[in-house]
mmCIF file of C-alpha atoms in Angstrom:
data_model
loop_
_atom_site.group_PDB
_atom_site.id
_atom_site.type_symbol
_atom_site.label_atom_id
_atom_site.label_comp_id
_atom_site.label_asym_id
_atom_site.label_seq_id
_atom_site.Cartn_x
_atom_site.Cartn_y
_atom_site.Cartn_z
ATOM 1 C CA UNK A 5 13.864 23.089 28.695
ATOM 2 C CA UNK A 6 13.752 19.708 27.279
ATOM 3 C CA UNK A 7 9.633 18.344 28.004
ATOM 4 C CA UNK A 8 9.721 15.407 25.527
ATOM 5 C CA UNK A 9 9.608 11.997 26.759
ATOM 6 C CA UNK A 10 12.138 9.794 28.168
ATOM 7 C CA UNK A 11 11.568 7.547 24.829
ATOM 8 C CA UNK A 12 11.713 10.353 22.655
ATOM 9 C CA UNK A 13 14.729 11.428 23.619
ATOM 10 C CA UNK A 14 16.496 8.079 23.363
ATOM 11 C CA UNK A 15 15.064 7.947 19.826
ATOM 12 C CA UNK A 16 16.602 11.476 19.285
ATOM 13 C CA UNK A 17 20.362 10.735 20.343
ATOM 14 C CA UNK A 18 19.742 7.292 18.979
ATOM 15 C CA UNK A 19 18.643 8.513 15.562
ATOM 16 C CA UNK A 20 19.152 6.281 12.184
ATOM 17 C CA UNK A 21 21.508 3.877 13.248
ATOM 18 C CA UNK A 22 20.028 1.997 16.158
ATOM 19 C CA UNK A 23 17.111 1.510 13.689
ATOM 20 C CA UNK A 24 19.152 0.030 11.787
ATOM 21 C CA UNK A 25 20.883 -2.348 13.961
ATOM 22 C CA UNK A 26 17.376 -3.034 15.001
ATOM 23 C CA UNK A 27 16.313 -4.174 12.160
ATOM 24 C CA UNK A 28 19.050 -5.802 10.852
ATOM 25 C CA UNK A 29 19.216 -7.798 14.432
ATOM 26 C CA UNK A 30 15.450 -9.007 13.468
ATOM 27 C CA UNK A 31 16.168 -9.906 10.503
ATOM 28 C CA UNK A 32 18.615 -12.183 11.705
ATOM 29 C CA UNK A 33 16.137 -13.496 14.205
ATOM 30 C CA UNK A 34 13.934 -14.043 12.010
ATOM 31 C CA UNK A 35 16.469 -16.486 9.565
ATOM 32 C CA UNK A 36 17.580 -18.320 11.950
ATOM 33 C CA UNK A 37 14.267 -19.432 13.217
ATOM 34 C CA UNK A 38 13.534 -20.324 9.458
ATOM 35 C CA UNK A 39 16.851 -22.153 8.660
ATOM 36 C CA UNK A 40 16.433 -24.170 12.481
ATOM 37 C CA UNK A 41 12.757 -25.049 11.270
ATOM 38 C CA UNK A 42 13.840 -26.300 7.621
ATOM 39 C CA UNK A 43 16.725 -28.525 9.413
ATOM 40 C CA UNK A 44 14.818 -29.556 12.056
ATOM 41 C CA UNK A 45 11.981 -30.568 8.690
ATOM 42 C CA UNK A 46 15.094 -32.110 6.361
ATOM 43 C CA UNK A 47 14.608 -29.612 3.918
ATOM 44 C CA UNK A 48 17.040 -29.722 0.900
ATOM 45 C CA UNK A 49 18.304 -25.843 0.061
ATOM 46 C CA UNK A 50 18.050 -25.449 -3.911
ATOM 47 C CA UNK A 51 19.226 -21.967 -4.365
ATOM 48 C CA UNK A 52 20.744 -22.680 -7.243
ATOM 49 C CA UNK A 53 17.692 -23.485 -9.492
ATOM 50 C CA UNK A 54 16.234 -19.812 -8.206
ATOM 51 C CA UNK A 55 17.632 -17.757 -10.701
ATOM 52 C CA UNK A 56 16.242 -19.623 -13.796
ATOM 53 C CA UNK A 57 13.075 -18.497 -12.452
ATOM 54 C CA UNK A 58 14.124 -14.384 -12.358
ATOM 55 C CA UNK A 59 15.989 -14.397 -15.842
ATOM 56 C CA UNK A 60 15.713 -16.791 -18.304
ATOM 57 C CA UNK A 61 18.911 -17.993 -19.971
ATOM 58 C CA UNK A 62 18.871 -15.305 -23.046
ATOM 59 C CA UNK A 63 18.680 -12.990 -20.366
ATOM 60 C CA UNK A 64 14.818 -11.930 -20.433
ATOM 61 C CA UNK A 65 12.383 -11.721 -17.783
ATOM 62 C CA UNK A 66 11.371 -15.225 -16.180
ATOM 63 C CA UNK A 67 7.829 -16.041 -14.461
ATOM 64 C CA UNK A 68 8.737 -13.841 -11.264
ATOM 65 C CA UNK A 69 9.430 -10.816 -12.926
ATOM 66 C CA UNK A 70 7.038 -11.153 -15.239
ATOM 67 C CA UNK A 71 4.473 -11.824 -12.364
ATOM 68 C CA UNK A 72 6.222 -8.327 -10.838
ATOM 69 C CA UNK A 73 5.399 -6.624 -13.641
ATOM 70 C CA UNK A 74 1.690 -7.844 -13.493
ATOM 71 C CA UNK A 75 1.512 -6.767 -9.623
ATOM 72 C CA UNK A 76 3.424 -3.069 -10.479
ATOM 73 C CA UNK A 77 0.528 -2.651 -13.346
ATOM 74 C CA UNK A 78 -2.296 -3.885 -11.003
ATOM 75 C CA UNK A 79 -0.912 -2.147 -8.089
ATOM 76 C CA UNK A 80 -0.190 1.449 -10.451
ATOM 77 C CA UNK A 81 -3.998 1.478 -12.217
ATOM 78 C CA UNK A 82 -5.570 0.480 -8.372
ATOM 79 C CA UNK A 83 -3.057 3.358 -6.467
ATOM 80 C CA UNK A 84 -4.309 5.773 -9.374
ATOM 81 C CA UNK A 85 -8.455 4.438 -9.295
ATOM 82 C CA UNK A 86 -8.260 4.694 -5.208
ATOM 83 C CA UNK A 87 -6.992 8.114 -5.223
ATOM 84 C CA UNK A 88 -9.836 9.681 -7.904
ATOM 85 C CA UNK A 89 -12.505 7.326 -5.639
ATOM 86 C CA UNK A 90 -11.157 8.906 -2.356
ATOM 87 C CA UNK A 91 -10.518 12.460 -3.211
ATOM 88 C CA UNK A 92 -14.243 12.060 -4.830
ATOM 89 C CA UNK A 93 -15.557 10.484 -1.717
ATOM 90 C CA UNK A 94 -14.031 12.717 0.396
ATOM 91 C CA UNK A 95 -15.120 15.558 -0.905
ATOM 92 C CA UNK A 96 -18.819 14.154 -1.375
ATOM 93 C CA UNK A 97 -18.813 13.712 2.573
ATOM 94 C CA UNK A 98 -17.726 17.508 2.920
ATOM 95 C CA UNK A 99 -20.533 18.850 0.946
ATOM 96 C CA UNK A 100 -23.782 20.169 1.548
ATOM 97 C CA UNK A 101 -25.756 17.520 -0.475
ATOM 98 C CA UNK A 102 -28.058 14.976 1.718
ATOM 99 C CA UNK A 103 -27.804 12.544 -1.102
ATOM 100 C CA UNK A 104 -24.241 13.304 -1.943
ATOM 101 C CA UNK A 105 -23.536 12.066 1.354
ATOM 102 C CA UNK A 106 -25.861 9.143 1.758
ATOM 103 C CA UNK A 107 -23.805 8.020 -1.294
ATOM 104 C CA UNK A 108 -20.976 8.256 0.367
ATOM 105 C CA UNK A 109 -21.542 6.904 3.358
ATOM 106 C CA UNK A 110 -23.282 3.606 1.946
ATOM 107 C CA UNK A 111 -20.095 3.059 0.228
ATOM 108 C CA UNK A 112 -17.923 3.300 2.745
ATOM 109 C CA UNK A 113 -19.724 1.128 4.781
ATOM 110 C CA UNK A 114 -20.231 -1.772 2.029
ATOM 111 C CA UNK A 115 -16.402 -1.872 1.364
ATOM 112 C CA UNK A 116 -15.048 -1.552 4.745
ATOM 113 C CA UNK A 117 -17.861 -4.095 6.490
ATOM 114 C CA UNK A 118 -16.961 -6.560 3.672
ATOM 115 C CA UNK A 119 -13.579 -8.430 2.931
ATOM 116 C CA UNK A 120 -11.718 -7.909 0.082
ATOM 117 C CA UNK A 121 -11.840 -11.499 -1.091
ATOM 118 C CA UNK A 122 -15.744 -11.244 -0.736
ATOM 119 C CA UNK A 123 -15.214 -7.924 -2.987
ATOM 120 C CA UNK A 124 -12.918 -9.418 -5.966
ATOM 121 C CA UNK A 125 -15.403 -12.481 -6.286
ATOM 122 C CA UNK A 126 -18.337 -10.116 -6.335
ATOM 123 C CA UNK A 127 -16.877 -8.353 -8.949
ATOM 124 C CA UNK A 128 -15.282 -10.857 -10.924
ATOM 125 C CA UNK A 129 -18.453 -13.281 -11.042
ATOM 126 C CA UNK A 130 -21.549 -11.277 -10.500
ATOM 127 C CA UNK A 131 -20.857 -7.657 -11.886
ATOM 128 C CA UNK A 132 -18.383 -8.512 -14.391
ATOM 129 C CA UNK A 133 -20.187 -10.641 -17.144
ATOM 130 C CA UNK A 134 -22.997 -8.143 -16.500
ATOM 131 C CA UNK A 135 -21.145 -5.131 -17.944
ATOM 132 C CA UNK A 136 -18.004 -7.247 -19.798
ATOM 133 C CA UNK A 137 -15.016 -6.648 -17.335
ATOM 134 C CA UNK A 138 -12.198 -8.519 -18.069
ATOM 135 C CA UNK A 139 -10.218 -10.387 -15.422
ATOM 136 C CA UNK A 140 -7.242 -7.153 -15.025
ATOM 137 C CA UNK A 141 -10.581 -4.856 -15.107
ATOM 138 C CA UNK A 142 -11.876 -6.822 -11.926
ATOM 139 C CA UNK A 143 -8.854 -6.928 -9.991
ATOM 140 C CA UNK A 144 -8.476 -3.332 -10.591
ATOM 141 C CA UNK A 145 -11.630 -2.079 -9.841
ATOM 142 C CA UNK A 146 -11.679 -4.130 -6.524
ATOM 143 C CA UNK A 147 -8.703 -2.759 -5.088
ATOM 144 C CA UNK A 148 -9.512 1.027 -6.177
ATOM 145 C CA UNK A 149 -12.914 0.493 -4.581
ATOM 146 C CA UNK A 150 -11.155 -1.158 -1.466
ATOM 147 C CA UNK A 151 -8.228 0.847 -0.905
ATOM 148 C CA UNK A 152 -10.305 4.448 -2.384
ATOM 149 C CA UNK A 153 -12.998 4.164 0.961
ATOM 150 C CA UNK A 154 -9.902 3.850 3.178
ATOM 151 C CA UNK A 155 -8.260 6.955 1.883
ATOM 152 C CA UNK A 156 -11.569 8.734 1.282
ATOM 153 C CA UNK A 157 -11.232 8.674 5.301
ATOM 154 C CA UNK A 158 -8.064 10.053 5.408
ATOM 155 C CA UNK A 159 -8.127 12.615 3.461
ATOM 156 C CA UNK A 160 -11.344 13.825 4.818
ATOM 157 C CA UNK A 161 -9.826 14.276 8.317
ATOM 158 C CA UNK A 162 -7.051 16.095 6.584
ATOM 159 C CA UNK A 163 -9.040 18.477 5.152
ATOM 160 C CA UNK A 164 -10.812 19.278 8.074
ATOM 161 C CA UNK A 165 -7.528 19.597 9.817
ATOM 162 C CA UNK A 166 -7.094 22.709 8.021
ATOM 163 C CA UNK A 167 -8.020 25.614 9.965
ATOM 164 C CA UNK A 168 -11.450 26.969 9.540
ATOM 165 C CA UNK A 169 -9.330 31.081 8.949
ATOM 166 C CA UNK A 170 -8.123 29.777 5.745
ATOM 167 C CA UNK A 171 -11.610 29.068 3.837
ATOM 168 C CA UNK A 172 -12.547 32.473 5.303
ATOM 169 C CA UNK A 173 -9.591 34.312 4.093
ATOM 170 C CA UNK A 174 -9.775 33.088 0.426
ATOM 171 C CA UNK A 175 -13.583 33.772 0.557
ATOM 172 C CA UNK A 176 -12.529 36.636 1.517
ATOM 173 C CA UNK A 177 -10.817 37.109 -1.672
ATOM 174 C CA UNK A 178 -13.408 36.359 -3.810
ATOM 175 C CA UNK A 179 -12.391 32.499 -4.214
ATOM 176 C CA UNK A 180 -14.711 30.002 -5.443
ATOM 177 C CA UNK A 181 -15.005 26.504 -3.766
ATOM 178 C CA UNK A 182 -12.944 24.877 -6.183
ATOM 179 C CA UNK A 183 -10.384 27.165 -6.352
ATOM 180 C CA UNK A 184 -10.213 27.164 -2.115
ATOM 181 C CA UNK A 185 -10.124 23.245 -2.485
ATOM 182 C CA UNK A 186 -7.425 23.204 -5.256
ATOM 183 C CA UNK A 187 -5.394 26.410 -4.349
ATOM 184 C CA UNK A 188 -5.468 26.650 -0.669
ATOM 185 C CA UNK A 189 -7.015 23.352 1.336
ATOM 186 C CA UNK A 190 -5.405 20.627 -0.407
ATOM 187 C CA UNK A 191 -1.872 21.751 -0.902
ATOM 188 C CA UNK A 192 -2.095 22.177 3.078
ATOM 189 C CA UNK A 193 -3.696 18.773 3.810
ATOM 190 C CA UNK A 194 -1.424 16.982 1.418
ATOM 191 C CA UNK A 195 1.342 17.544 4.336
ATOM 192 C CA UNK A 196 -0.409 15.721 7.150
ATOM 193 C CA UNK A 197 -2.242 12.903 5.043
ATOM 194 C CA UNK A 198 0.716 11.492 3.205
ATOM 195 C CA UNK A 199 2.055 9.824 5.559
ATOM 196 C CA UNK A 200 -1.222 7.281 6.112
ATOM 197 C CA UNK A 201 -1.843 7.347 1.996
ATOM 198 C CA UNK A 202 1.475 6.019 2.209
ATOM 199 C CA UNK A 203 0.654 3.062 4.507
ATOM 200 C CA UNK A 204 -2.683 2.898 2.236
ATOM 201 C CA UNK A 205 -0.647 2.285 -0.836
ATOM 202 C CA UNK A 206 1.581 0.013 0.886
ATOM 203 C CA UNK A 207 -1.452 -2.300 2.016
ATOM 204 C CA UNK A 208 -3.081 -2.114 -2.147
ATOM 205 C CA UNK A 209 0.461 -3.363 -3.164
ATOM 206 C CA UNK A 210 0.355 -6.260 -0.367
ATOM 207 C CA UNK A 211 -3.364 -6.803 -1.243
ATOM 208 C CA UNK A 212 -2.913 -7.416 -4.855
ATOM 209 C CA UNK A 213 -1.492 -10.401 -4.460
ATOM 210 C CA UNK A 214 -5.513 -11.617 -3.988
ATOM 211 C CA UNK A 215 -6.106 -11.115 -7.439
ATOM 212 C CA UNK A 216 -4.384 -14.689 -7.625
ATOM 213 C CA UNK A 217 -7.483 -16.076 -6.940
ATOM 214 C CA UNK A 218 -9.067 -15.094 -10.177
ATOM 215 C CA UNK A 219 -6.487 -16.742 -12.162
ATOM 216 C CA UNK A 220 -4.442 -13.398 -12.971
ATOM 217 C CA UNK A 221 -1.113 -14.426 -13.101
ATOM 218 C CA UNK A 222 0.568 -12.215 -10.726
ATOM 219 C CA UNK A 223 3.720 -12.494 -8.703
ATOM 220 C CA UNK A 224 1.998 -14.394 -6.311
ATOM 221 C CA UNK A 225 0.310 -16.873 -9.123
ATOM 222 C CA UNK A 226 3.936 -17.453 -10.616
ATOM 223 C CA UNK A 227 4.912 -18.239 -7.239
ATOM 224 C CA UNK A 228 1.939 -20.734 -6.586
ATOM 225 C CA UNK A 229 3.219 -22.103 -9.988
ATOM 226 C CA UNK A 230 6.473 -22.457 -9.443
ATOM 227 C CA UNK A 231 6.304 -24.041 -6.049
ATOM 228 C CA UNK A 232 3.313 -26.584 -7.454
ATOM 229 C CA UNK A 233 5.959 -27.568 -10.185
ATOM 230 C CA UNK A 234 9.492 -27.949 -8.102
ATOM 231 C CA UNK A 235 8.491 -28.194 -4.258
ATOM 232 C CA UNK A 236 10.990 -25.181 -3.708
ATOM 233 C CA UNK A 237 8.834 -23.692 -1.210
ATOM 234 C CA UNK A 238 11.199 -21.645 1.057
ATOM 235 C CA UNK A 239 13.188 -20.663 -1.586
ATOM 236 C CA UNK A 240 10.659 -19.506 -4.354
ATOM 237 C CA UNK A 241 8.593 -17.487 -1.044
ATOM 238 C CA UNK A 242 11.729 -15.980 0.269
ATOM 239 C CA UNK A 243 11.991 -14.301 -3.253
ATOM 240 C CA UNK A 244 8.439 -13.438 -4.017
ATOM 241 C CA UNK A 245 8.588 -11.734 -0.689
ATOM 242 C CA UNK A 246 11.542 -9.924 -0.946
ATOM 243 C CA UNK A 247 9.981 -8.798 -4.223
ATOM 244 C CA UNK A 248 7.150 -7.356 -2.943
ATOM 245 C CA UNK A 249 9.464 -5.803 0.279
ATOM 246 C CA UNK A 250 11.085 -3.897 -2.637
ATOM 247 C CA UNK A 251 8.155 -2.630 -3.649
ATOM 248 C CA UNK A 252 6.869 -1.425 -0.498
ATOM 249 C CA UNK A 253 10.276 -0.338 0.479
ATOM 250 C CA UNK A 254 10.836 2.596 -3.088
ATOM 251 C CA UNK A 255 7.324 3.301 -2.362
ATOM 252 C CA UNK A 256 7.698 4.608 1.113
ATOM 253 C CA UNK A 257 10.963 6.067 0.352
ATOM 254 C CA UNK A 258 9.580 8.433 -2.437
ATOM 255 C CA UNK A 259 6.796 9.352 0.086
ATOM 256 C CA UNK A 260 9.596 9.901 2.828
ATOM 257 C CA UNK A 261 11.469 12.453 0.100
ATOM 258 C CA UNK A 262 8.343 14.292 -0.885
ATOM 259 C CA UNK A 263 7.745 14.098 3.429
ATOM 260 C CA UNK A 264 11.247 16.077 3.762
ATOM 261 C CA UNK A 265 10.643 18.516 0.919
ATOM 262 C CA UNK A 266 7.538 19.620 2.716
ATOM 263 C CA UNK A 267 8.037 23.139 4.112
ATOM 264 C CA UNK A 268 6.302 22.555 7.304
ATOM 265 C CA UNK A 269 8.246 20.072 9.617
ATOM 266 C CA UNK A 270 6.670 17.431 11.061
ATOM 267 C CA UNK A 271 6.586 17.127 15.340
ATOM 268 C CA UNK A 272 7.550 13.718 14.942
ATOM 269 C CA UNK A 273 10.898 14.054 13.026
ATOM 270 C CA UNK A 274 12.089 16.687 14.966
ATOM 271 C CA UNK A 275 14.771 16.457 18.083
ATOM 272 C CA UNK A 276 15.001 18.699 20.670
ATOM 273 C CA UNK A 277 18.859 19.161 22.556
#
């Protein structure tokens, strides 16, 4: 008997290509409204002079891509910084040290009751002539400390997630902590948290482009640039977006693959006749 929802079962028979159309149908929405609102402004469409700005004439990278690879490098060092800072985190909250978890918790609570902005200034300003951090340094360690106490979250309530028979089976066995951590809880809580560690590391990529403000010449600081120097303001941010969308997009489609080749379905993705 089918129980689900009338939505859910729309969704089901629906499947992959209404998405689709529905996106495709915003899309278009959402160019016209920007081509009506340039005409209705007199805006001049220079398309044209665009590609100078991807590939230079002898064919190598111009100041977007080069600003891409800037945010890819930011963004990789930050995805890998947040992960060691969460899983750390994470597990400092789960264990049975007072001051472990006092340590943990003021953390969390600095970086999430503070903006980001607030965060890369701190760090770029105050803490980094005190210790010698460079300006790629500060950005990095920002994000990873930004994005890490979000995660740490998330991968705490996936670990708890896992029932309380498995640590008492591998104890059981004779299993130390670390083994039941590395062996048994978090190949089973790696399931349910990546979809949200996805969304995580889709909001560091989007949030890099703050780094701009310390003069790290990003995608986002070419595209300040180029804009300053040619008034091609529609154009230049239709491409620096559509940059970062690419981004975003490959990496929630690798997280989507490793999503399917997980042995245990998820409710969600699963149809009922």
């Amino acid at each position: 008997m089918d129980t689900g929802s009338p939505l859910s079962r729309l969704r089901c028979r629906c499947g992959t290509p209404c998405a689709v159309c529905a996106y495709v149908l915003t899309m278009l929405g959402v160019a016209w409204a920007v081509l009506g609102g340039a005409e209705t402004m007199g805006y001049n469409w220079q398309w044209y002079r665009v590609p100078r700005f991807i590939l230079l004439p002898d064919g190598s990278p111009g100041p977007l891509l080069q600003g891409a690879g800037v945010t890819l490098l930011v963004s990789g060092l930050g995805l890998a910084g947040a992960a060691v800072l969460a899983l750390g985190t994470a597990l400092l909250r789960l264990s049975g040290s007072l001051v472990g978890r006092a340590l943990a918790r003021v953390y969390l609570e600095l970086i999430r009751n503070t903006p980001l902005l607030v965060q890369i200034f701190f760090i770029y300003f105050v803490l980094a002539p005190a210790v010698g951090l460079g300006r790629l340094a500060s950005a990095v360690l920002a994000l990873s400390l930004f994005e890490g106490a979000y995660a740490s979250e998330i991968i705490r309530a996936g670990i708890l997630a896992i029932p309380r028979g498995q640590w008492e089976g591998a104890l059981s066995l004779g299993m130390t902590r670390g083994a039941i951590y590395r062996q048994v809880i978090l190949p089973q809580a790696l399931r349910n948290i990546l979809p949200p560690l996805t969304s995580q590391g889709v909001s560091l990529i989007k949030d890099s482009a703050l780094v701009s403000t310390i003069a790290i010449y990003d995608l986002t600081m070419h595209g300040q640039a180029i804009v300053a120097e040619t008034f091609l303001s529609f154009e230049i941010w239709f491409v620096v977006a559509a940059i970062y969308l690419l981004f975003t997009g490959i990496l929630s489609s690798l997280a989507r693959l490793l999503e399917r080749q997980s042995p245990t379905p998820h409710l969600e993705d699963s149809c009922t006749e």
